[in-house]
CSV table of C-alpha atoms in Angstrom, one decimal:
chain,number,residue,atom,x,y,z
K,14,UNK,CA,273.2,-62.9,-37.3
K,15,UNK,CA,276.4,-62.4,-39.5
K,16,UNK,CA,275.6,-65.0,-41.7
K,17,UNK,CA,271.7,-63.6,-42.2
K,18,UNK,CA,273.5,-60.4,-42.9
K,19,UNK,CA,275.7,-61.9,-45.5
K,20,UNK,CA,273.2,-64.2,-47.3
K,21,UNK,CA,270.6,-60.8,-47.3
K,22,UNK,CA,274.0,-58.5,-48.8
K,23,UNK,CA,274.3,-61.3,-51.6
K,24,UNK,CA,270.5,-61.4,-52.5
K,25,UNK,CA,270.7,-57.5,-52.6
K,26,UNK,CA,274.1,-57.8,-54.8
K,27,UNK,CA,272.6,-60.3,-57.2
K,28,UNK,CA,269.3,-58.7,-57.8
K,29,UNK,CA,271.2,-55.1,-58.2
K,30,UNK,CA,273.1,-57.0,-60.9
K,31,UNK,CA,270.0,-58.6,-62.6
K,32,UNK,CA,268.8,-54.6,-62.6
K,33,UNK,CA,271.5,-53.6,-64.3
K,34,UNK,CA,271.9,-55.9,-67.0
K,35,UNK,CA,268.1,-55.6,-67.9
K,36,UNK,CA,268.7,-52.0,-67.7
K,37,UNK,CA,271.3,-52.1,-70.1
K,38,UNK,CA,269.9,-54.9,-72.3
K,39,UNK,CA,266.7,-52.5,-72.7
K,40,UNK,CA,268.6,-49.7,-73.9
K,41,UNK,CA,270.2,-50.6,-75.9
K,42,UNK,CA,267.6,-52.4,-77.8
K,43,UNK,CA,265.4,-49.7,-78.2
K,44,UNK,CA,265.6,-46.8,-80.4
K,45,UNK,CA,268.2,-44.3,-79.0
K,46,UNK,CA,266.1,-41.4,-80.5
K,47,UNK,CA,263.4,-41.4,-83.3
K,48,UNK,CA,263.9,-40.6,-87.2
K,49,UNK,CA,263.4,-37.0,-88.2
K,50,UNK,CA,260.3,-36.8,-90.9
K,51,UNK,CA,259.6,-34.6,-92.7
K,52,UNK,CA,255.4,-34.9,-92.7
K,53,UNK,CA,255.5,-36.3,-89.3
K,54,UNK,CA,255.9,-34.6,-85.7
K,55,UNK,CA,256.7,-37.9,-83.5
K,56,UNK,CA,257.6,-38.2,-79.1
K,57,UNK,CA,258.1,-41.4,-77.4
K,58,UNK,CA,258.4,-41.6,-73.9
K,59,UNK,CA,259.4,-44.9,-71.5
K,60,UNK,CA,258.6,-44.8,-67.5
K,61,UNK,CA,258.8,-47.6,-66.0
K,62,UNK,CA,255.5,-49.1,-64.2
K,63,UNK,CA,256.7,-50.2,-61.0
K,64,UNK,CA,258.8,-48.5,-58.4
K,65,UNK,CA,262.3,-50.1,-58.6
K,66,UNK,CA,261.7,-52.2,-61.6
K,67,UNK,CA,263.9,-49.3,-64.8
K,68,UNK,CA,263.0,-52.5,-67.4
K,69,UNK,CA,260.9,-55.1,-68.8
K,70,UNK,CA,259.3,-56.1,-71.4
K,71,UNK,CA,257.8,-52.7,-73.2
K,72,UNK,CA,258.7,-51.8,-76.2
K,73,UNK,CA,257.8,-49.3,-79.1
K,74,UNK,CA,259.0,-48.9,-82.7
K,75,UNK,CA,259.1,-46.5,-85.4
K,76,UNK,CA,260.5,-46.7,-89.0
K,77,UNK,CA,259.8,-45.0,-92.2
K,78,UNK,CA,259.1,-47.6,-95.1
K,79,UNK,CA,259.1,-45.6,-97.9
K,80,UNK,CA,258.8,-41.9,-99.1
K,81,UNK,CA,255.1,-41.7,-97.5
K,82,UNK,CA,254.4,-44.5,-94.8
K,83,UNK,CA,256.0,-45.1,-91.6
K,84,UNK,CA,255.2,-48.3,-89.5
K,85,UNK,CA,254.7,-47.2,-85.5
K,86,UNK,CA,254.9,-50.4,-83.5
K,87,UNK,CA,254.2,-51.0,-79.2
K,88,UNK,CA,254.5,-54.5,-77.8
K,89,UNK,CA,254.1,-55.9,-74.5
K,90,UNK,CA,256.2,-59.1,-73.2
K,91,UNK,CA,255.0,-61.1,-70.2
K,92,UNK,CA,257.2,-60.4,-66.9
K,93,UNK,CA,260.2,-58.1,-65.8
K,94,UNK,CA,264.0,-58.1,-65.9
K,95,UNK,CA,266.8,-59.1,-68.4
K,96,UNK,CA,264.9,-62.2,-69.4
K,97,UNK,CA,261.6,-60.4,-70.6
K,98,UNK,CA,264.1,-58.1,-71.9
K,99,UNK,CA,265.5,-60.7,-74.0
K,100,UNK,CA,262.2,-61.3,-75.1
K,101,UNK,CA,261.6,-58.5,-76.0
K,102,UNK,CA,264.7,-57.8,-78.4
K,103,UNK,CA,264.0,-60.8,-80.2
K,104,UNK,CA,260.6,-59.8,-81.3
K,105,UNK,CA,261.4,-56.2,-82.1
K,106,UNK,CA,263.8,-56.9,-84.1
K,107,UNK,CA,261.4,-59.7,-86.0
K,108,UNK,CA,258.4,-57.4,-86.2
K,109,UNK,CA,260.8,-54.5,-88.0
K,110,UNK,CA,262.0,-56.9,-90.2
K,111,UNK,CA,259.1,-58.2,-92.0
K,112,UNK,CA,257.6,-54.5,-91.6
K,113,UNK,CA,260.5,-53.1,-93.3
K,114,UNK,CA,260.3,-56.4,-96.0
K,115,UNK,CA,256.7,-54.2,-97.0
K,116,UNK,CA,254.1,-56.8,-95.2
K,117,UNK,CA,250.6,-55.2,-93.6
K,118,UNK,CA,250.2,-55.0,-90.3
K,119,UNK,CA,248.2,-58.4,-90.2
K,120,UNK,CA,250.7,-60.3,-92.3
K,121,UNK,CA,253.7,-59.3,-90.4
K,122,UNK,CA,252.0,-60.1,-87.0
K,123,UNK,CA,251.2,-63.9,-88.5
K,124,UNK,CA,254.5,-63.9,-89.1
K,125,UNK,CA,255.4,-63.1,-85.7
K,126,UNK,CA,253.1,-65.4,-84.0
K,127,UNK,CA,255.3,-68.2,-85.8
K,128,UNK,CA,258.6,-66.7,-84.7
K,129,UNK,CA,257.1,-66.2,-81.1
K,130,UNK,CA,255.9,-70.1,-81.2
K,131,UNK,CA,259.9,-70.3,-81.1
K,132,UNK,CA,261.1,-68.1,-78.4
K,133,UNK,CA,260.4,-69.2,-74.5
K,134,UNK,CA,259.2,-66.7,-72.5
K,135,UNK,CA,257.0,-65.1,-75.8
K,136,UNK,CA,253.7,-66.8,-75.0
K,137,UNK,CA,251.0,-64.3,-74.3
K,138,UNK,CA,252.7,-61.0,-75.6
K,139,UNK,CA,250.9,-58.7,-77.0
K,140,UNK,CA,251.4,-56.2,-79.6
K,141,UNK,CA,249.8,-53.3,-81.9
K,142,UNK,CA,251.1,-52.4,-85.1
K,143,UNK,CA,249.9,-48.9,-87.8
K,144,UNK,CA,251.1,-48.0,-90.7
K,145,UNK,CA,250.4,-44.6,-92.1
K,146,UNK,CA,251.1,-43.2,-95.3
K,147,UNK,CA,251.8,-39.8,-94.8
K,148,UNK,CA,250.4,-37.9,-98.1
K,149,UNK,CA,247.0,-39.7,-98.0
K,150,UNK,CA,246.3,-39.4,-94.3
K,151,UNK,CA,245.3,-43.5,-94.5
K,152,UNK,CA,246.0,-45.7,-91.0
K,153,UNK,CA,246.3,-50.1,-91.6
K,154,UNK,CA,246.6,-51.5,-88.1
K,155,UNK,CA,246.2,-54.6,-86.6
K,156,UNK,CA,246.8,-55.9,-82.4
K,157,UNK,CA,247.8,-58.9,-80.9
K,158,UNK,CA,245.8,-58.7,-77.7
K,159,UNK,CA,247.1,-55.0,-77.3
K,160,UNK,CA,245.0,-52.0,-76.1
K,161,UNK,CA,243.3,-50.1,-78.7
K,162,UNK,CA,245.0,-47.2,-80.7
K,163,UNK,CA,243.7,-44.0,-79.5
K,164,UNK,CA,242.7,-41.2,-82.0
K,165,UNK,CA,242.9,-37.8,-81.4
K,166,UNK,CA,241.0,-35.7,-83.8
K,167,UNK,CA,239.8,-32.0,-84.0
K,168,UNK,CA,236.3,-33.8,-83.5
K,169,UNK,CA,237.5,-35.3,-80.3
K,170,UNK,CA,239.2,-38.8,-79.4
K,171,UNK,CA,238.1,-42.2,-80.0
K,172,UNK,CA,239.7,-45.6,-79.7
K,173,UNK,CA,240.4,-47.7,-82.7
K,174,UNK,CA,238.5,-50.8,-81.1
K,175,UNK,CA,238.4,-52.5,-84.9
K,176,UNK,CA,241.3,-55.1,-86.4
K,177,UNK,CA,241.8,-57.2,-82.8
K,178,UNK,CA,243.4,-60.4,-81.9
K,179,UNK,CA,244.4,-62.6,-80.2
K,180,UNK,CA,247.8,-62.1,-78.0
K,181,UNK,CA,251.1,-64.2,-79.7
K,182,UNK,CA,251.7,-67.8,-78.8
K,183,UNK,CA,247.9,-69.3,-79.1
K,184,UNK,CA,247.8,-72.3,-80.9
K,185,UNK,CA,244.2,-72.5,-83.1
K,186,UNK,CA,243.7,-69.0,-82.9
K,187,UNK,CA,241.9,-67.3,-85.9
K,188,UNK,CA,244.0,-65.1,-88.5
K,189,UNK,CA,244.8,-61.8,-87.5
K,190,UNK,CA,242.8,-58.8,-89.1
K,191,UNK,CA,243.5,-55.2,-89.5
K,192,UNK,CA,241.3,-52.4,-90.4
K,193,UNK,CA,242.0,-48.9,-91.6
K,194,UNK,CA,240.6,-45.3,-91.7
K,195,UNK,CA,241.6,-42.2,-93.0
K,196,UNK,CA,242.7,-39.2,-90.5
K,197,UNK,CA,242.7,-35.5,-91.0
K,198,UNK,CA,245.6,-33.0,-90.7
K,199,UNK,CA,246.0,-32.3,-87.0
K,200,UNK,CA,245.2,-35.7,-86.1
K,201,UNK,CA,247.3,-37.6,-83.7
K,202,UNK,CA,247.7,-41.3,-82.8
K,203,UNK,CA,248.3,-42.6,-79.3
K,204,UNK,CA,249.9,-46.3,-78.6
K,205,UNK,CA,250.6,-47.7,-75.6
K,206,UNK,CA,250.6,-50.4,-73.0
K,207,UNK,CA,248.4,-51.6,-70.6
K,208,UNK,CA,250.7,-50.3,-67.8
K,209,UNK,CA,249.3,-46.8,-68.7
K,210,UNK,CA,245.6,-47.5,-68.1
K,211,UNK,CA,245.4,-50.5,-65.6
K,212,UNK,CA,244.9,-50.0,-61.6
K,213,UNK,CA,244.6,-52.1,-59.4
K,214,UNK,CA,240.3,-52.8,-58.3
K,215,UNK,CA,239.8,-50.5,-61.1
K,216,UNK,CA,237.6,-51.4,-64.4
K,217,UNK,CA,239.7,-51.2,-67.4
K,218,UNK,CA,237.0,-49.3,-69.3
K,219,UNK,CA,237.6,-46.0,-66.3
K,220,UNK,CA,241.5,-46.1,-67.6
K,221,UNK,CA,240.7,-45.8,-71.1
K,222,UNK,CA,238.1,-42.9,-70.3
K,223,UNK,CA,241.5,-41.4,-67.9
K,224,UNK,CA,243.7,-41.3,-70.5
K,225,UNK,CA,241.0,-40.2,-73.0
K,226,UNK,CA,240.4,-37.2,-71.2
K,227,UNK,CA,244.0,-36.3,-70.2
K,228,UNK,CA,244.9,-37.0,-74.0
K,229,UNK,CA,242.0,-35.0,-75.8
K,230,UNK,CA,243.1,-31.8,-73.0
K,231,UNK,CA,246.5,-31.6,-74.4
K,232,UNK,CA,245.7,-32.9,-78.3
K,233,UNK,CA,246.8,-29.2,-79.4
K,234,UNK,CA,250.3,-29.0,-78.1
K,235,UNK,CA,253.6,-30.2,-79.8
């Protein structure tokens, strides 16, 4: 019974240190805080989306790439822990690169396809990436496999099902396409990950409608 005892401690001890280094890792690879703009009122928020599991593979990005546009970014590795973690990192930080080099949304998610094609664990990601330019009101997005944007307008909201593809890692898969629209003043845009709309036995469709209705009650507050 001692020995079950001790091999049961030392699972417990090396799973609490797997936590913490994957809570750690996640940290500090997303953005501490979000950039101040001046045209732009912006939140993020993390939660994780299982009870004793603080990090994974989520991620979210946002950086200003010239006086008007700003690139908002949310991705979606496969699995838990410090390794999807690692994941993770790695494609962030690609993604804002090419971003930040002035690619479109569709060009700078072929480009991550091919740097995913190189990092195990990538296969099957998914990711959604908008640009919008600030004094014209115009939106560029394009998804990896990644739930639709969601639109909030004084008209009421409405998911951005346009400028889909296929998740990262596919070999054959046709080019990725983006498509854009123009919002008004007042508008806001919603990203997010499937973890926010999935339950378990329930259609996908009745999640999107949840979080359309929740979203469009509160589309007037800060």
């Amino acid at each position: 019974l001692a020995g079950q005892c001790a091999q049961a401690l030392d699972r417990a001890r090396l799973h609490q240190a797997e936590h913490d280094v994957a809570d750690v890792l996640q940290r500090s690879l997303l953005p501490p805080a979000l950039p101040p703009l001046p045209r732009l009122r912006v939140a993020a928020r993390y939660l994780p989306s299982a009870v004793g599991i603080a990090a994974g593979g989520d991620w979210y990005d946002l950086m200003p790439i010239d006086e008007n546009r700003v690139a908002v970014v949310v991705g979606d590795v496969v699995g838990h822990g410090a390794s999807a973690a690692a994941v993770m990192g790695q494609l962030r930080s690609a993604l804002a690169a090419y971003l930040l080099d002035g690619h479109s949304p569709a060009a700078a998610l072929e480009r991550l396809d091919r740097f995913a094609r190189r990092v195990p664990g990538s296969a099957g990601s998914t990711c959604v990436c908008l640009v919008v330019d600030c004094g014209t009101g115009a939106l560029c997005w394009a998804s990896a496999g990644h739930p639709p944007v969601l639109l909030l307008e004084p008209a009421g909201p409405r998911y951005l099902e346009e400028g889909g593809g296929t998740v990262l890692g596919v070999v054959g898969r046709p080019p990725y396409r983006q498509a854009e629209a123009v919002i008004e003043p007042g508008s806001s845009v919603l990203l997010y990950t499937d973890g926010l709309v999935e339950r378990r036995g329930e259609v996908l469709d009745e999640g999107q409608e949840r979080l359309a209705r929740a979203a469009g009650g509160v589309r007037d507050l800060p």
